[in-house]
CSV table of C-alpha atoms in Angstrom, one decimal:
chain,number,residue,atom,x,y,z
A,1,MET,CA,-54.5,98.3,96.2
A,2,HIS,CA,-51.4,99.3,94.6
A,3,PHE,CA,-50.4,96.8,92.6
A,4,ALA,CA,-47.4,95.4,94.4
A,5,GLU,CA,-50.5,94.8,96.9
A,6,MET,CA,-51.9,93.0,95.0
A,7,LEU,CA,-49.3,91.1,93.8
A,8,LYS,CA,-48.9,89.8,97.1
A,9,THR,CA,-52.1,89.3,98.4
A,10,GLN,CA,-51.6,86.5,95.9
A,11,LEU,CA,-48.5,85.3,96.4
A,12,CYS,CA,-49.0,84.5,100.4
A,13,GLN,CA,-47.6,81.4,99.8
A,14,TRP,CA,-44.5,81.0,98.4
A,15,ASP,CA,-44.6,77.0,98.5
A,16,LYS,CA,-47.7,76.5,96.9
A,17,LYS,CA,-49.2,77.0,93.3
A,18,PRO,CA,-50.6,81.0,92.5
A,19,CYS,CA,-46.1,81.8,91.7
A,20,PHE,CA,-45.3,84.5,91.0
A,21,VAL,CA,-46.9,85.4,87.1
A,22,THR,CA,-49.6,83.5,87.9
A,23,ALA,CA,-50.9,86.4,89.8
A,24,PHE,CA,-49.6,88.3,87.1
A,25,ASN,CA,-51.6,86.6,85.1
A,26,SER,CA,-54.6,87.1,86.2
A,27,THR,CA,-57.3,89.8,86.0
A,28,PRO,CA,-56.3,92.6,88.1
A,29,GLY,CA,-53.0,92.2,86.9
A,30,THR,CA,-52.8,92.3,83.4
A,31,GLN,CA,-56.0,94.2,83.9
A,32,ILE,CA,-53.1,96.8,85.7
A,33,ILE,CA,-50.4,96.7,83.3
A,34,ALA,CA,-52.6,97.9,80.6
A,35,GLN,CA,-53.9,100.4,82.8
A,36,PHE,CA,-50.7,101.3,83.2
A,37,GLN,CA,-49.4,101.2,79.2
A,38,SER,CA,-52.2,103.4,78.1
A,39,LEU,CA,-50.1,105.6,80.8
A,40,LEU,CA,-47.1,105.1,78.6
A,41,LYS,CA,-49.4,105.1,74.9
A,42,TYR,CA,-46.8,102.3,74.4
A,43,GLN,CA,-48.1,98.9,73.9
A,44,PHE,CA,-45.2,96.1,74.9
A,45,ASN,CA,-44.6,93.4,73.5
A,46,ASN,CA,-42.9,91.5,75.6
A,47,GLU,CA,-44.7,92.4,78.7
A,48,ALA,CA,-42.0,90.9,81.5
A,49,LEU,CA,-39.4,93.3,80.9
A,50,VAL,CA,-42.4,96.7,82.0
A,51,LEU,CA,-42.4,94.0,84.4
A,52,GLN,CA,-39.4,94.7,85.3
A,53,ALA,CA,-38.5,98.0,84.6
A,54,LEU,CA,-41.8,98.4,87.8
A,55,SER,CA,-39.4,95.6,90.2
A,56,HIS,CA,-36.9,97.2,93.1
A,57,ARG,CA,-34.8,95.4,94.9
A,58,SER,CA,-36.9,95.1,97.7
A,59,PHE,CA,-39.7,93.5,95.7
A,60,ILE,CA,-37.2,90.9,94.8
A,61,HIS,CA,-36.1,90.4,97.4
A,62,GLU,CA,-39.4,89.1,98.2
A,63,ILE,CA,-39.5,86.4,95.8
A,64,PRO,CA,-38.3,82.6,96.3
A,65,GLU,CA,-34.7,82.6,94.1
A,66,ASN,CA,-36.9,79.3,91.2
A,67,PHE,CA,-38.0,81.8,90.1
A,68,GLN,CA,-35.5,83.5,88.5
A,69,PHE,CA,-36.9,86.7,88.2
A,70,HIS,CA,-34.9,90.2,87.9
A,71,ASP,CA,-35.0,93.6,89.8
A,72,ASN,CA,-34.7,96.9,87.6
A,73,GLU,CA,-31.3,97.8,87.8
A,74,ARG,CA,-29.9,97.2,85.0
A,75,LEU,CA,-32.8,98.4,83.2
A,76,GLU,CA,-32.7,102.2,85.2
A,77,PHE,CA,-28.3,102.0,83.5
A,78,LEU,CA,-29.4,101.2,80.3
A,79,GLY,CA,-32.2,103.7,80.7
A,80,ASP,CA,-30.3,106.9,82.5
A,81,SER,CA,-27.6,107.4,79.0
A,82,LEU,CA,-30.6,106.7,77.3
A,83,LEU,CA,-31.8,110.0,78.6
A,84,GLY,CA,-28.6,111.1,78.6
A,85,THR,CA,-28.9,111.3,74.8
A,86,TYR,CA,-31.8,111.9,74.5
A,87,VAL,CA,-31.5,115.3,76.4
A,88,SER,CA,-28.8,116.1,74.9
A,89,THR,CA,-29.9,116.5,71.6
A,90,LYS,CA,-33.1,118.3,72.5
A,91,LEU,CA,-30.9,120.5,74.1
A,92,PHE,CA,-28.2,120.2,70.6
A,93,ARG,CA,-30.7,121.4,68.9
A,94,GLU,CA,-32.7,124.2,70.7
A,95,LEU,CA,-29.7,126.0,71.8
A,96,PRO,CA,-27.5,126.6,69.0
A,97,SER,CA,-25.5,129.3,71.1
A,98,ALA,CA,-25.2,128.0,73.5
A,99,SER,CA,-21.8,126.7,74.7
A,100,GLU,CA,-19.8,123.5,76.2
A,101,GLY,CA,-20.1,124.6,79.1
A,102,GLU,CA,-23.3,125.5,79.6
A,103,LEU,CA,-25.0,122.3,77.2
A,104,SER,CA,-23.9,120.9,80.3
A,105,LYS,CA,-24.7,122.7,82.6
A,106,LEU,CA,-28.5,122.2,81.6
A,107,ARG,CA,-28.4,118.9,81.1
A,108,GLY,CA,-27.4,118.2,85.3
A,109,ALA,CA,-31.2,121.1,85.8
A,110,ILE,CA,-32.7,118.2,84.1
A,111,VAL,CA,-31.1,114.3,84.5
A,112,ASN,CA,-30.8,114.6,87.8
A,113,GLU,CA,-32.9,112.7,91.3
A,114,LYS,CA,-36.1,116.3,91.5
A,115,ARG,CA,-36.5,116.8,87.6
A,116,LEU,CA,-37.6,113.2,87.1
A,117,TYR,CA,-39.2,112.8,89.8
A,118,GLU,CA,-42.0,115.1,88.7
A,119,LEU,CA,-41.9,113.6,85.2
A,120,SER,CA,-42.3,110.3,87.1
A,121,LYS,CA,-45.8,111.7,88.4
A,122,ILE,CA,-47.0,112.4,84.6
A,123,ILE,CA,-47.2,108.4,84.4
A,124,ASN,CA,-48.6,108.1,88.4
A,125,LEU,CA,-45.4,105.8,88.3
A,126,SER,CA,-46.0,105.7,92.0
A,127,GLU,CA,-48.8,103.5,91.9
A,128,TYR,CA,-47.5,100.9,90.0
A,129,ILE,CA,-43.5,100.3,91.2
A,130,LEU,CA,-43.1,97.6,92.6
A,131,VAL,CA,-41.5,98.0,96.3
A,132,GLY,CA,-40.7,95.0,98.9
A,133,ARG,CA,-43.8,95.0,101.5
A,134,GLY,CA,-41.7,96.7,104.3
A,135,GLU,CA,-41.6,99.2,101.6
A,136,LEU,CA,-44.9,99.3,100.9
A,137,SER,CA,-45.7,99.7,104.8
A,138,GLN,CA,-43.1,102.8,105.2
A,139,ASP,CA,-44.4,104.9,102.0
A,140,GLY,CA,-40.9,103.0,99.8
A,141,HIS,CA,-43.2,103.6,97.0
A,142,LEU,CA,-43.7,107.7,97.1
A,143,SER,CA,-39.9,108.0,97.2
A,144,SER,CA,-38.1,110.8,94.6
A,145,SER,CA,-35.3,108.6,94.1
A,146,LYS,CA,-36.8,105.3,94.1
A,147,LEU,CA,-39.4,106.3,91.5
A,148,SER,CA,-36.5,108.2,89.9
A,149,ASP,CA,-34.7,105.5,88.8
A,150,THR,CA,-38.2,103.4,87.5
A,151,PHE,CA,-38.7,106.2,85.6
A,152,GLU,CA,-35.0,105.5,84.2
A,153,ALA,CA,-35.9,101.8,83.8
A,154,ILE,CA,-38.8,102.3,81.4
A,155,ILE,CA,-36.8,104.1,79.6
A,156,ALA,CA,-35.0,100.9,79.2
A,157,ALA,CA,-37.6,99.1,78.5
A,158,ILE,CA,-39.5,100.1,76.4
A,159,TYR,CA,-36.2,100.4,74.5
A,160,LEU,CA,-35.3,97.2,74.2
A,161,ASP,CA,-38.6,95.8,73.3
A,162,SER,CA,-38.5,98.0,70.4
A,163,ASN,CA,-36.0,100.8,69.2
A,164,ILE,CA,-34.5,104.2,70.6
A,165,GLN,CA,-37.2,106.5,68.2
A,166,LYS,CA,-40.1,105.1,70.3
A,167,SER,CA,-37.7,105.5,73.8
A,168,PHE,CA,-37.5,108.8,72.4
A,169,GLU,CA,-41.5,109.7,71.7
A,170,PHE,CA,-42.2,108.0,75.4
A,171,LEU,CA,-40.3,111.2,76.4
A,172,ASP,CA,-41.4,113.7,73.8
A,173,MET,CA,-45.2,112.6,75.3
A,174,VAL,CA,-44.0,112.9,79.6
A,175,VAL,CA,-41.8,116.1,78.2
A,176,GLY,CA,-44.5,117.4,75.8
A,177,LYS,CA,-47.7,117.1,79.2
A,178,TYR,CA,-44.9,118.4,82.0
A,179,GLN,CA,-43.9,121.5,79.6
A,180,ASP,CA,-47.6,122.3,79.2
A,181,SER,CA,-47.9,122.3,83.2
A,182,PHE,CA,-44.9,124.6,84.3
A,183,GLY,CA,-43.1,125.8,80.8
A,184,ASP,CA,-40.5,125.1,78.5
A,185,LEU,CA,-37.6,122.4,79.8
A,186,PHE,CA,-35.4,123.3,77.4
A,187,THR,CA,-34.3,126.7,78.5
A,188,THR,CA,-31.4,128.5,80.2
A,189,ASP,CA,-34.1,130.0,82.0
A,190,ILE,CA,-34.3,126.0,84.5
A,191,LEU,CA,-30.6,126.6,85.6
A,192,PHE,CA,-32.0,129.4,87.6
A,193,GLU,CA,-33.9,126.7,89.8
A,194,PHE,CA,-31.7,124.5,89.3
A,195,ASP,CA,-28.7,125.9,90.5
A,196,PRO,CA,-29.5,129.4,91.9
A,197,LYS,CA,-26.4,130.0,93.3
A,198,SER,CA,-24.0,129.7,90.9
A,199,MET,CA,-26.6,131.5,88.5
A,200,LEU,CA,-25.9,134.3,91.7
A,201,GLN,CA,-22.1,134.2,91.6
A,202,GLU,CA,-21.7,134.7,87.9
A,203,GLN,CA,-23.5,138.0,87.6
A,204,THR,CA,-22.0,139.1,91.3
A,205,MET,CA,-18.6,138.2,89.0
A,206,ALA,CA,-19.2,139.6,85.5
A,207,LEU,CA,-20.1,142.4,87.8
A,208,TYR,CA,-17.6,143.6,90.0
A,209,LYS,CA,-14.7,140.8,89.7
A,210,GLU,CA,-15.8,138.9,93.0
A,211,LEU,CA,-17.6,136.0,94.8
A,212,PRO,CA,-20.3,136.1,96.8
A,213,VAL,CA,-20.0,135.5,100.4
A,214,TYR,CA,-21.7,132.7,102.7
A,215,GLN,CA,-21.8,133.5,106.5
A,216,VAL,CA,-23.4,130.9,109.0
A,217,GLU,CA,-24.4,131.0,112.6
A,218,GLU,CA,-24.2,127.3,114.0
A,219,LYS,CA,-28.1,126.3,115.2
A,220,ASP,CA,-29.3,128.4,117.4
A,221,GLU,CA,-30.6,126.2,120.3
A,222,VAL,CA,-34.0,127.9,120.9
A,223,ASP,CA,-35.0,126.8,117.4
A,224,SER,CA,-32.4,124.7,115.9
A,225,LYS,CA,-32.2,126.9,112.6
A,226,PHE,CA,-29.4,128.2,111.2
A,227,PHE,CA,-28.9,132.2,110.2
A,228,ILE,CA,-26.9,132.7,107.0
A,229,SER,CA,-25.9,135.7,105.8
A,230,VAL,CA,-24.7,136.8,102.5
A,231,LEU,CA,-22.6,139.1,101.3
A,232,ILE,CA,-22.0,141.2,97.9
A,233,LYS,CA,-18.9,143.7,97.8
A,234,GLY,CA,-18.5,143.3,102.1
A,235,THR,CA,-22.5,144.5,102.3
A,236,VAL,CA,-25.4,142.0,104.0
A,237,VAL,CA,-27.6,141.7,100.6
A,238,GLU,CA,-30.1,139.9,102.5
A,239,SER,CA,-30.0,136.9,105.6
A,240,GLY,CA,-32.5,134.0,107.4
A,241,HIS,CA,-33.1,132.1,109.4
A,242,PHE,CA,-32.9,127.9,108.3
A,243,SER,CA,-33.3,124.2,109.3
A,244,SER,CA,-30.5,123.8,106.1
A,245,LYS,CA,-26.8,126.1,105.1
A,246,LYS,CA,-27.5,123.6,100.9
A,247,LYS,CA,-31.2,125.0,101.6
A,248,GLY,CA,-31.0,128.2,102.9
A,249,THR,CA,-28.1,129.2,100.7
A,250,ALA,CA,-29.7,128.6,97.5
A,251,GLU,CA,-32.4,129.8,98.5
A,252,LEU,CA,-30.7,133.1,99.6
A,253,ALA,CA,-29.5,133.2,96.6
A,254,LYS,CA,-32.0,132.8,94.1
A,255,SER,CA,-33.8,135.7,96.4
A,256,ILE,CA,-31.3,138.0,95.0
A,257,ILE,CA,-31.4,137.2,91.7
A,258,GLU,CA,-34.6,137.3,91.5
A,259,GLY,CA,-35.0,140.7,93.8
A,260,LYS,CA,-32.0,141.9,91.2
A,261,LYS,CA,-30.2,142.5,95.2
A,262,TYR,CA,-26.2,142.1,93.5
A,263,LEU,CA,-27.0,144.9,91.7
A,264,ASN,CA,-25.8,147.7,93.6
């Protein structure tokens, strides 16, 4: 049973005593929180902070106001700043020759919903995030946006419970496990995955003083897809059918770079 589901099962009678705190302090509740903290490699002094960090507003909306419990949005705000500091510091130290512009692009390639969603998987966050009944029934606990936001809230909760060093140690642990599986996160190569269109643009400008041109034909009636072509120096070098313009242009740019098709 999902954590949110377990708590809601024990909270089915809001006007009576088992209240929210009672459910949280139940044996299943404390066991689940203990499991989660073991994944974080961090033991909270104030467990109310980790509970708040896990609580999406849809969960809080189903709790009576007299419980005075808060969602994780303020923690998310703080966690975003802490994460930005962590990533900026790592990039600054590990890429001493990178320019300010390159560092900014790299930070954007790391601090984004997609990447944070991937990091959230390291700590199995989808098993612990607290969402409302409706969200849970529609797999809202699997949402990349909710999980990335909650991941930032966890960073802030650790910081408030201890200090910035502990929050950075948590990030070192998660990033380390991520890199063991997917390779170095703090490298210029990550830009290729994050923004292949910009990389292709840089290549064509350096070689030909021209930008690549993306031609898009509107969706046809048969397969409801866009036909997209990429031209370099007036010549089509790659094309294909895609359901999304954004996804299609990015995939074509990535294919061109991988095959070095911009060289002619």
